[in-house]
Short mmCIF file of C-alpha atoms in Angstrom, two decimals:
data_model
loop_
_atom_site.label_atom_id
_atom_site.label_comp_id
_atom_site.label_asym_id
_atom_site.label_seq_id
_atom_site.Cartn_x
_atom_site.Cartn_y
_atom_site.Cartn_z
CA UNK A 1084 0.00 0.00 -0.03
CA UNK A 1085 0.95 3.59 -0.38
CA UNK A 1086 2.07 5.33 2.78
CA UNK A 1087 1.27 8.93 3.63
CA UNK A 1088 3.72 11.26 1.96
CA UNK A 1089 4.81 14.74 3.09
CA UNK A 1090 3.91 16.15 -0.33
CA UNK A 1091 0.11 16.29 -0.10
CA UNK A 1092 -0.32 17.13 -3.75
CA UNK A 1093 0.95 13.73 -4.74
CA UNK A 1094 -0.63 11.87 -1.85
CA UNK A 1095 -3.27 9.45 -3.17
CA UNK A 1096 -5.26 9.57 0.06
CA UNK A 1097 -5.48 13.38 0.03
CA UNK A 1098 -6.41 13.34 -3.67
CA UNK A 1099 -9.10 10.73 -3.00
CA UNK A 1100 -10.56 12.68 -0.07
CA UNK A 1101 -10.69 15.81 -2.24
CA UNK A 1102 -12.62 13.89 -4.88
CA UNK A 1103 -14.94 12.48 -2.24
CA UNK A 1104 -15.73 16.01 -1.07
CA UNK A 1105 -16.40 17.14 -4.66
CA UNK A 1106 -18.70 14.13 -5.09
CA UNK A 1107 -20.62 15.02 -1.92
CA UNK A 1108 -21.09 18.56 -3.19
CA UNK A 1109 -22.43 17.26 -6.52
CA UNK A 1110 -24.71 14.84 -4.63
CA UNK A 1111 -25.97 17.62 -2.42
CA UNK A 1112 -26.70 19.72 -5.54
CA UNK A 1113 -28.75 16.76 -6.83
CA UNK A 1114 -26.41 16.16 -9.68
CA UNK A 1115 -26.42 12.39 -9.20
CA UNK A 1116 -24.72 11.49 -12.45
CA UNK A 1117 -21.81 13.79 -11.71
CA UNK A 1118 -21.66 12.63 -8.10
CA UNK A 1119 -21.56 8.99 -9.22
CA UNK A 1120 -18.66 9.67 -11.60
CA UNK A 1121 -16.67 11.57 -9.01
CA UNK A 1122 -17.20 8.94 -6.33
CA UNK A 1123 -15.97 6.26 -8.72
CA UNK A 1124 -12.83 8.30 -9.22
CA UNK A 1125 -12.38 8.66 -5.43
CA UNK A 1126 -12.14 4.92 -5.06
CA UNK A 1127 -8.56 4.01 -5.82
CA UNK A 1128 -6.60 0.82 -5.44
CA UNK A 1129 -4.25 0.83 -2.46
CA UNK A 1130 -6.09 3.70 -0.79
CA UNK A 1131 -9.32 2.20 0.50
CA UNK A 1132 -8.14 -1.34 0.97
CA UNK A 1133 -5.26 -0.64 3.34
CA UNK A 1134 -4.18 -2.98 6.07
CA UNK A 1135 -6.60 -2.90 8.99
CA UNK A 1136 -3.89 -1.63 11.37
CA UNK A 1137 -3.45 1.70 9.53
CA UNK A 1138 -5.15 4.98 10.47
CA UNK A 1139 -7.34 4.87 7.34
CA UNK A 1140 -8.46 1.29 7.77
CA UNK A 1141 -12.17 0.91 7.14
CA UNK A 1142 -12.31 4.22 5.23
CA UNK A 1143 -14.94 3.09 2.78
CA UNK A 1144 -17.11 6.18 2.60
CA UNK A 1145 -16.80 6.76 -1.21
CA UNK A 1146 -18.00 3.19 -1.82
CA UNK A 1147 -20.81 3.63 0.64
CA UNK A 1148 -21.81 6.99 -0.92
CA UNK A 1149 -21.62 5.48 -4.35
CA UNK A 1150 -24.00 2.66 -3.29
CA UNK A 1151 -26.44 5.21 -1.99
CA UNK A 1152 -26.16 7.40 -5.07
CA UNK A 1153 -26.78 4.36 -7.30
CA UNK A 1154 -29.78 3.45 -5.18
CA UNK A 1155 -31.14 6.99 -5.69
CA UNK A 1156 -30.53 6.63 -9.43
CA UNK A 1157 -32.50 3.36 -9.43
CA UNK A 1158 -29.44 1.30 -10.32
CA UNK A 1159 -30.09 -1.27 -7.60
CA UNK A 1160 -27.74 -4.00 -8.88
CA UNK A 1161 -24.98 -1.36 -9.04
CA UNK A 1162 -25.78 -0.28 -5.48
CA UNK A 1163 -25.55 -3.84 -4.29
CA UNK A 1164 -22.15 -4.18 -5.98
CA UNK A 1165 -20.73 -1.44 -3.76
CA UNK A 1166 -22.57 -2.32 -0.53
CA UNK A 1167 -21.13 -5.84 -0.74
CA UNK A 1168 -17.54 -4.58 -1.10
CA UNK A 1169 -17.60 -2.65 2.21
CA UNK A 1170 -15.14 -4.14 4.69
CA UNK A 1171 -14.05 -3.56 8.26
CA UNK A 1172 -16.41 -2.10 10.81
CA UNK A 1173 -18.90 -1.17 8.17
CA UNK A 1174 -19.47 -4.65 6.75
CA UNK A 1175 -22.74 -5.33 8.64
CA UNK A 1176 -24.31 -1.98 7.77
CA UNK A 1177 -23.37 -2.77 4.16
CA UNK A 1178 -25.19 -6.05 4.52
CA UNK A 1179 -28.23 -4.21 5.83
CA UNK A 1180 -28.28 -2.06 2.68
CA UNK A 1181 -27.72 -5.12 0.50
CA UNK A 1182 -30.57 -7.06 2.16
CA UNK A 1183 -32.96 -4.13 1.71
CA UNK A 1184 -32.05 -3.75 -1.96
CA UNK A 1185 -32.40 -7.46 -2.67
CA UNK A 1186 -35.78 -7.47 -0.95
CA UNK A 1187 -36.78 -4.52 -3.16
CA UNK A 1188 -35.72 -6.42 -6.23
CA UNK A 1189 -37.79 -9.42 -5.12
CA UNK A 1190 -34.71 -11.64 -4.64
CA UNK A 1191 -35.85 -13.25 -1.39
CA UNK A 1192 -33.01 -15.79 -1.26
CA UNK A 1193 -30.31 -13.11 -1.29
CA UNK A 1194 -32.25 -10.86 1.15
CA UNK A 1195 -32.57 -13.83 3.52
CA UNK A 1196 -28.87 -14.59 3.11
CA UNK A 1197 -27.70 -11.11 4.07
CA UNK A 1198 -30.25 -10.74 6.94
CA UNK A 1199 -28.98 -14.12 8.19
CA UNK A 1200 -25.41 -12.90 8.09
CA UNK A 1201 -26.42 -9.85 10.15
CA UNK A 1202 -28.20 -12.04 12.73
CA UNK A 1203 -25.27 -14.43 12.90
CA UNK A 1204 -22.36 -11.93 13.06
CA UNK A 1205 -24.09 -9.53 15.47
CA UNK A 1206 -25.84 -12.19 17.56
CA UNK A 1207 -23.69 -11.34 20.59
CA UNK A 1208 -23.21 -7.68 19.79
CA UNK A 1209 -23.62 -4.85 22.28
CA UNK A 1210 -27.15 -4.10 23.49
CA UNK A 1211 -27.30 -0.94 21.34
CA UNK A 1212 -26.94 -3.11 18.16
CA UNK A 1213 -29.52 -5.71 19.21
CA UNK A 1214 -32.51 -3.76 17.75
CA UNK A 1215 -30.79 -4.00 14.35
CA UNK A 1216 -30.30 -7.75 14.85
CA UNK A 1217 -33.97 -8.12 15.78
CA UNK A 1218 -34.94 -6.10 12.74
CA UNK A 1219 -32.92 -8.48 10.51
CA UNK A 1220 -34.61 -11.48 12.18
CA UNK A 1221 -38.02 -9.88 11.79
CA UNK A 1222 -37.37 -9.22 8.08
CA UNK A 1223 -36.29 -12.87 7.65
CA UNK A 1224 -39.46 -14.08 9.40
CA UNK A 1225 -41.65 -11.81 7.24
CA UNK A 1226 -39.91 -12.93 4.02
CA UNK A 1227 -40.33 -16.59 4.96
CA UNK A 1228 -43.98 -16.10 5.84
CA UNK A 1229 -44.57 -14.35 2.54
CA UNK A 1230 -42.87 -17.20 0.71
CA UNK A 1231 -45.18 -19.72 2.47
CA UNK A 1232 -48.25 -17.64 1.58
CA UNK A 1233 -47.14 -17.47 -2.05
CA UNK A 1234 -46.63 -21.21 -2.27
CA UNK A 1235 -50.21 -21.89 -1.00
#
C-alpha cells in the first residue's frame, strides 16, 4: 500500500478525499450522475483497501456513498455491488443495505442470506446493536412467511 507522503499534492489519500468532497457537493446539488462519476474516481486501489492496522483502515465512505447514489438513481444491482464490497467495521451496515435492496428487487433468497449474516455476526453484539439484529430477524421471518403464503 501507499504510505502517507509529506507532499500532499501527490498523496493518493489526500487526492481521493478531495474527490470524495467534490462528489458530496455534486450529490448535495442533486447532480447524481456527476456525483456517481466523481465517487468512482475517489475509489482508488491501495487507498481504501489498506491494512486494517493503519489509520485509514475501514475508510470506505466513497464506496458507501456510491452505493447510496446508485440506489437513488434506481441502479439497484450497481448499489448492491458497492454495498457488498464494504469491509471492516462497516461490513454489517453494508449487509443491511444489501438485504434491503435485494428485498426490493424481489430476490428473497439473497435478502434472507444477508439478513442471516447480520443475525449471525451480530448475535452477541452490544445491546445498542440488538434492535438491528432483531430487525434483521423480523425481516427474515416476514420474508419466509410471505414465501409460504405465495406457495399456497
